[in-house]
Amino acid sequence: MRKRYLFLMSLVAFVSIFFVGMQSQNVYAASQYGIARKYTTPKATRGTWYYRETDKFSSDKKTIYTLKITAHTANKDKLYVPSQKFFKKNVYNVSSKKRNAFIKKVMKKNIYAAYNFKKGFNVNNWVNLAGDGVYYIPVTRTVKGKKVKALKIATGADQHASAYAFKTKALAKAAK
């Protein structure tokens, strides 16, 4: 009986130390890259979406692509809210050499900045010095005379729609 009790107490101590160690690593990563917190995507944008590239510059308008948005990811890209205080101190107000070193370090990680935009959200590079990223905006579209929920995938300063995503492949195929 005593051996069981001793084994159980040792196991509890080991698990406790393991979890404390994991938490300190997460805090270190957050402070190292300027992560304020995880970004939570709007519920209307979550799920698996299917789309075809429909803009005039697309070379392949027949292939149906898949986009998966979860509570904290978009196409497996982890989304975070950047700490503006960290960026002012460590990115924007430093030499270009230090800034470029930071950008190279961050590019090896799978972290992206996300911001609220209208009813959807915007995903951009972690260190955004230029560009507007990709916008995901829930909208309604008419497909074969019926209004259906869709997701506008847009880019650029004017949120130019590069595609509309739908909940099923059949809708994506039928949409013009």
PDB file of C-alpha atoms in Angstrom:
ATOM      1  CA  MET A   1       0.000   0.000   0.000  1.00  0.00           C
ATOM      2  CA  ARG A   2       2.801   2.367   0.905  1.00  0.00           C
ATOM      3  CA  LYS A   3       4.581   1.703  -2.420  1.00  0.00           C
ATOM      4  CA  ARG A   4       1.430   2.600  -4.358  1.00  0.00           C
ATOM      5  CA  TYR A   5       1.038   5.815  -2.394  1.00  0.00           C
ATOM      6  CA  LEU A   6       4.701   6.739  -2.974  1.00  0.00           C
ATOM      7  CA  PHE A   7       4.411   5.955  -6.698  1.00  0.00           C
ATOM      8  CA  LEU A   8       1.223   8.024  -7.022  1.00  0.00           C
ATOM      9  CA  MET A   9       2.780  11.015  -5.235  1.00  0.00           C
ATOM     10  CA  SER A  10       5.881  10.800  -7.456  1.00  0.00           C
ATOM     11  CA  LEU A  11       3.704  10.732 -10.565  1.00  0.00           C
ATOM     12  CA  VAL A  12       1.704  13.781  -9.417  1.00  0.00           C
ATOM     13  CA  ALA A  13       4.927  15.693  -8.690  1.00  0.00           C
ATOM     14  CA  PHE A  14       6.381  14.813 -12.105  1.00  0.00           C
ATOM     15  CA  VAL A  15       3.228  15.875 -13.969  1.00  0.00           C
ATOM     16  CA  SER A  16       3.082  19.156 -12.008  1.00  0.00           C
ATOM     17  CA  ILE A  17       6.707  20.000 -12.823  1.00  0.00           C
ATOM     18  CA  PHE A  18       6.122  19.120 -16.485  1.00  0.00           C
ATOM     19  CA  PHE A  19       3.131  21.491 -16.789  1.00  0.00           C
ATOM     20  CA  VAL A  20       4.931  24.345 -15.024  1.00  0.00           C
ATOM     21  CA  GLY A  21       7.856  23.928 -17.434  1.00  0.00           C
ATOM     22  CA  MET A  22       5.552  23.987 -20.466  1.00  0.00           C
ATOM     23  CA  GLN A  23       3.832  27.164 -19.271  1.00  0.00           C
ATOM     24  CA  SER A  24       7.131  28.989 -18.831  1.00  0.00           C
ATOM     25  CA  GLN A  25       8.134  28.049 -22.412  1.00  0.00           C
ATOM     26  CA  ASN A  26       4.889  29.532 -23.766  1.00  0.00           C
ATOM     27  CA  VAL A  27       5.456  32.750 -21.803  1.00  0.00           C
ATOM     28  CA  TYR A  28       9.021  32.914 -23.154  1.00  0.00           C
ATOM     29  CA  ALA A  29       7.845  32.502 -26.774  1.00  0.00           C
ATOM     30  CA  ALA A  30       5.204  35.176 -26.277  1.00  0.00           C
ATOM     31  CA  SER A  31       7.714  37.643 -24.863  1.00  0.00           C
ATOM     32  CA  GLN A  32      10.313  36.759 -27.511  1.00  0.00           C
ATOM     33  CA  TYR A  33       8.048  37.509 -30.492  1.00  0.00           C
ATOM     34  CA  GLY A  34       5.733  40.173 -29.077  1.00  0.00           C
ATOM     35  CA  ILE A  35       2.580  38.080 -28.822  1.00  0.00           C
ATOM     36  CA  ALA A  36      -0.095  39.795 -26.738  1.00  0.00           C
ATOM     37  CA  ARG A  37      -2.587  36.910 -26.963  1.00  0.00           C
ATOM     38  CA  LYS A  38      -4.147  34.391 -29.353  1.00  0.00           C
ATOM     39  CA  TYR A  39      -6.528  35.877 -31.896  1.00  0.00           C
ATOM     40  CA  THR A  40     -10.033  34.382 -31.911  1.00  0.00           C
ATOM     41  CA  THR A  41     -11.673  34.329 -35.333  1.00  0.00           C
ATOM     42  CA  PRO A  42     -15.325  35.406 -35.656  1.00  0.00           C
ATOM     43  CA  LYS A  43     -17.718  32.438 -35.457  1.00  0.00           C
ATOM     44  CA  ALA A  44     -19.299  33.317 -38.816  1.00  0.00           C
ATOM     45  CA  THR A  45     -15.972  32.686 -40.564  1.00  0.00           C
ATOM     46  CA  ARG A  46     -15.111  29.336 -38.967  1.00  0.00           C
ATOM     47  CA  GLY A  47     -15.365  25.990 -40.684  1.00  0.00           C
ATOM     48  CA  THR A  48     -14.244  24.406 -43.927  1.00  0.00           C
ATOM     49  CA  TRP A  49     -14.797  26.550 -47.013  1.00  0.00           C
ATOM     50  CA  TYR A  50     -14.399  25.723 -50.698  1.00  0.00           C
ATOM     51  CA  TYR A  51     -13.559  28.229 -53.417  1.00  0.00           C
ATOM     52  CA  ARG A  52     -12.328  28.782 -56.950  1.00  0.00           C
ATOM     53  CA  GLU A  53     -10.135  31.711 -57.897  1.00  0.00           C
ATOM     54  CA  THR A  54     -12.432  33.964 -59.878  1.00  0.00           C
ATOM     55  CA  ASP A  55     -10.566  37.203 -60.460  1.00  0.00           C
ATOM     56  CA  LYS A  56      -9.430  38.158 -63.950  1.00  0.00           C
ATOM     57  CA  PHE A  57      -5.757  37.433 -63.151  1.00  0.00           C
ATOM     58  CA  SER A  58      -6.362  33.784 -62.172  1.00  0.00           C
ATOM     59  CA  SER A  59      -4.850  31.218 -64.481  1.00  0.00           C
ATOM     60  CA  ASP A  60      -6.771  28.244 -63.050  1.00  0.00           C
ATOM     61  CA  LYS A  61     -10.467  28.970 -62.545  1.00  0.00           C
ATOM     62  CA  LYS A  62     -11.617  25.332 -62.392  1.00  0.00           C
ATOM     63  CA  THR A  63      -9.647  23.957 -59.452  1.00  0.00           C
ATOM     64  CA  ILE A  64     -11.549  23.992 -56.165  1.00  0.00           C
ATOM     65  CA  TYR A  65      -9.401  24.883 -53.166  1.00  0.00           C
ATOM     66  CA  THR A  66     -10.089  24.216 -49.487  1.00  0.00           C
ATOM     67  CA  LEU A  67      -9.793  26.797 -46.709  1.00  0.00           C
ATOM     68  CA  LYS A  68     -10.111  25.736 -43.076  1.00  0.00           C
ATOM     69  CA  ILE A  69     -10.631  28.346 -40.376  1.00  0.00           C
ATOM     70  CA  THR A  70     -10.663  27.326 -36.712  1.00  0.00           C
ATOM     71  CA  ALA A  71     -10.932  29.421 -33.552  1.00  0.00           C
ATOM     72  CA  HIS A  72      -7.226  30.385 -33.678  1.00  0.00           C
ATOM     73  CA  THR A  73      -5.969  29.410 -37.168  1.00  0.00           C
ATOM     74  CA  ALA A  74      -6.581  30.137 -40.842  1.00  0.00           C
ATOM     75  CA  ASN A  75      -5.225  27.492 -43.225  1.00  0.00           C
ATOM     76  CA  LYS A  76      -3.038  26.109 -40.408  1.00  0.00           C
ATOM     77  CA  ASP A  77      -1.468  29.549 -39.844  1.00  0.00           C
ATOM     78  CA  LYS A  78      -1.513  30.385 -36.128  1.00  0.00           C
ATOM     79  CA  LEU A  79      -3.128  33.767 -35.486  1.00  0.00           C
ATOM     80  CA  TYR A  80      -2.088  36.153 -32.718  1.00  0.00           C
ATOM     81  CA  VAL A  81      -2.629  39.740 -31.655  1.00  0.00           C
ATOM     82  CA  PRO A  82       0.715  41.566 -31.633  1.00  0.00           C
ATOM     83  CA  SER A  83       1.812  43.644 -28.659  1.00  0.00           C
ATOM     84  CA  GLN A  84       2.137  47.223 -29.903  1.00  0.00           C
ATOM     85  CA  LYS A  85       4.355  48.098 -26.935  1.00  0.00           C
ATOM     86  CA  PHE A  86       6.787  45.303 -27.876  1.00  0.00           C
ATOM     87  CA  PHE A  87       6.841  46.305 -31.550  1.00  0.00           C
ATOM     88  CA  LYS A  88       7.513  49.982 -30.780  1.00  0.00           C
ATOM     89  CA  LYS A  89      10.427  49.039 -28.542  1.00  0.00           C
ATOM     90  CA  ASN A  90      11.949  46.109 -30.471  1.00  0.00           C
ATOM     91  CA  VAL A  91      10.950  46.474 -34.133  1.00  0.00           C
ATOM     92  CA  TYR A  92       9.903  49.949 -35.228  1.00  0.00           C
ATOM     93  CA  ASN A  93      12.435  52.027 -33.266  1.00  0.00           C
ATOM     94  CA  VAL A  94      15.579  49.971 -33.905  1.00  0.00           C
ATOM     95  CA  SER A  95      18.193  49.799 -36.641  1.00  0.00           C
ATOM     96  CA  SER A  96      17.314  48.079 -39.903  1.00  0.00           C
ATOM     97  CA  LYS A  97      19.916  45.408 -39.114  1.00  0.00           C
ATOM     98  CA  LYS A  98      18.158  44.449 -35.854  1.00  0.00           C
ATOM     99  CA  ARG A  99      14.729  44.652 -37.499  1.00  0.00           C
ATOM    100  CA  ASN A 100      15.814  42.366 -40.366  1.00  0.00           C
ATOM    101  CA  ALA A 101      17.309  39.872 -37.902  1.00  0.00           C
ATOM    102  CA  PHE A 102      13.985  39.806 -36.026  1.00  0.00           C
ATOM    103  CA  ILE A 103      12.036  39.324 -39.267  1.00  0.00           C
ATOM    104  CA  LYS A 104      14.264  36.385 -40.286  1.00  0.00           C
ATOM    105  CA  LYS A 105      13.770  34.783 -36.868  1.00  0.00           C
ATOM    106  CA  VAL A 106       9.979  35.189 -37.026  1.00  0.00           C
ATOM    107  CA  MET A 107       9.713  33.872 -40.599  1.00  0.00           C
ATOM    108  CA  LYS A 108      10.839  30.463 -39.345  1.00  0.00           C
ATOM    109  CA  LYS A 109       7.812  30.338 -37.040  1.00  0.00           C
ATOM    110  CA  ASN A 110       4.203  29.820 -38.077  1.00  0.00           C
ATOM    111  CA  ILE A 111       2.779  32.983 -36.518  1.00  0.00           C
ATOM    112  CA  TYR A 112       0.662  35.620 -38.223  1.00  0.00           C
ATOM    113  CA  ALA A 113      -0.952  38.835 -37.041  1.00  0.00           C
ATOM    114  CA  ALA A 114      -4.743  39.010 -37.166  1.00  0.00           C
ATOM    115  CA  TYR A 115      -7.034  41.985 -36.745  1.00  0.00           C
ATOM    116  CA  ASN A 116     -10.793  42.508 -36.663  1.00  0.00           C
ATOM    117  CA  PHE A 117     -12.191  43.938 -39.892  1.00  0.00           C
ATOM    118  CA  LYS A 118     -15.901  44.654 -40.301  1.00  0.00           C
ATOM    119  CA  LYS A 119     -17.602  41.313 -39.482  1.00  0.00           C
ATOM    120  CA  GLY A 120     -14.554  39.311 -40.538  1.00  0.00           C
ATOM    121  CA  PHE A 121     -10.823  39.547 -39.986  1.00  0.00           C
ATOM    122  CA  ASN A 122      -7.504  40.318 -41.659  1.00  0.00           C
ATOM    123  CA  VAL A 123      -4.417  38.075 -41.638  1.00  0.00           C
ATOM    124  CA  ASN A 124      -1.006  39.573 -42.282  1.00  0.00           C
ATOM    125  CA  ASN A 125       2.683  38.833 -41.809  1.00  0.00           C
ATOM    126  CA  TRP A 126       3.825  39.064 -38.207  1.00  0.00           C
ATOM    127  CA  VAL A 127       6.028  42.072 -38.971  1.00  0.00           C
ATOM    128  CA  ASN A 128       3.917  44.086 -41.374  1.00  0.00           C
ATOM    129  CA  LEU A 129       6.009  46.846 -42.900  1.00  0.00           C
ATOM    130  CA  ALA A 130       4.021  46.952 -46.159  1.00  0.00           C
ATOM    131  CA  GLY A 131       1.004  45.214 -47.674  1.00  0.00           C
ATOM    132  CA  ASP A 132      -2.523  44.631 -46.533  1.00  0.00           C
ATOM    133  CA  GLY A 133      -2.678  40.864 -46.098  1.00  0.00           C
ATOM    134  CA  VAL A 134      -5.748  38.729 -46.737  1.00  0.00           C
ATOM    135  CA  TYR A 135      -9.261  39.621 -45.610  1.00  0.00           C
ATOM    136  CA  TYR A 136     -11.901  37.017 -44.721  1.00  0.00           C
ATOM    137  CA  ILE A 137     -15.346  38.641 -44.642  1.00  0.00           C
ATOM    138  CA  PRO A 138     -18.683  36.776 -44.244  1.00  0.00           C
ATOM    139  CA  VAL A 139     -21.193  37.819 -46.923  1.00  0.00           C
ATOM    140  CA  THR A 140     -24.224  36.418 -48.740  1.00  0.00           C
ATOM    141  CA  ARG A 141     -24.105  35.487 -52.421  1.00  0.00           C
ATOM    142  CA  THR A 142     -26.771  34.375 -54.864  1.00  0.00           C
ATOM    143  CA  VAL A 143     -26.115  30.954 -56.395  1.00  0.00           C
ATOM    144  CA  LYS A 144     -28.732  29.530 -58.778  1.00  0.00           C
ATOM    145  CA  GLY A 145     -31.297  32.045 -57.529  1.00  0.00           C
ATOM    146  CA  LYS A 146     -30.818  31.270 -53.818  1.00  0.00           C
ATOM    147  CA  LYS A 147     -29.023  33.397 -51.249  1.00  0.00           C
ATOM    148  CA  VAL A 148     -26.327  31.425 -49.438  1.00  0.00           C
ATOM    149  CA  LYS A 149     -23.676  32.219 -46.853  1.00  0.00           C
ATOM    150  CA  ALA A 150     -20.267  32.847 -48.345  1.00  0.00           C
ATOM    151  CA  LEU A 151     -16.837  34.079 -47.310  1.00  0.00           C
ATOM    152  CA  LYS A 152     -15.239  36.871 -49.320  1.00  0.00           C
ATOM    153  CA  ILE A 153     -11.492  36.331 -49.657  1.00  0.00           C
ATOM    154  CA  ALA A 154      -9.994  39.700 -50.481  1.00  0.00           C
ATOM    155  CA  THR A 155      -6.598  41.364 -50.781  1.00  0.00           C
ATOM    156  CA  GLY A 156      -5.185  44.848 -51.152  1.00  0.00           C
ATOM    157  CA  ALA A 157      -6.049  48.219 -49.683  1.00  0.00           C
ATOM    158  CA  ASP A 158      -9.466  48.240 -51.371  1.00  0.00           C
ATOM    159  CA  GLN A 159     -10.282  44.640 -50.313  1.00  0.00           C
ATOM    160  CA  HIS A 160     -10.430  43.408 -53.919  1.00  0.00           C
ATOM    161  CA  ALA A 161     -12.278  40.066 -53.951  1.00  0.00           C
ATOM    162  CA  SER A 162     -10.005  37.360 -55.282  1.00  0.00           C
ATOM    163  CA  ALA A 163     -12.527  34.607 -54.491  1.00  0.00           C
ATOM    164  CA  TYR A 164     -15.767  33.738 -52.744  1.00  0.00           C
ATOM    165  CA  ALA A 165     -15.741  30.615 -50.594  1.00  0.00           C
ATOM    166  CA  PHE A 166     -18.770  28.434 -49.869  1.00  0.00           C
ATOM    167  CA  LYS A 167     -19.601  25.704 -47.347  1.00  0.00           C
ATOM    168  CA  THR A 168     -19.848  22.953 -49.989  1.00  0.00           C
ATOM    169  CA  LYS A 169     -17.877  22.024 -53.095  1.00  0.00           C
ATOM    170  CA  ALA A 170     -21.101  21.942 -55.116  1.00  0.00           C
ATOM    171  CA  LEU A 171     -21.838  25.582 -54.293  1.00  0.00           C
ATOM    172  CA  ALA A 172     -18.269  26.589 -55.122  1.00  0.00           C
ATOM    173  CA  LYS A 173     -18.553  24.819 -58.465  1.00  0.00           C
ATOM    174  CA  ALA A 174     -21.960  26.355 -59.265  1.00  0.00           C
ATOM    175  CA  ALA A 175     -20.974  29.913 -58.291  1.00  0.00           C
ATOM    176  CA  LYS A 176     -19.869  32.294 -61.012  1.00  0.00           C
TER     177      LYS A 176
END
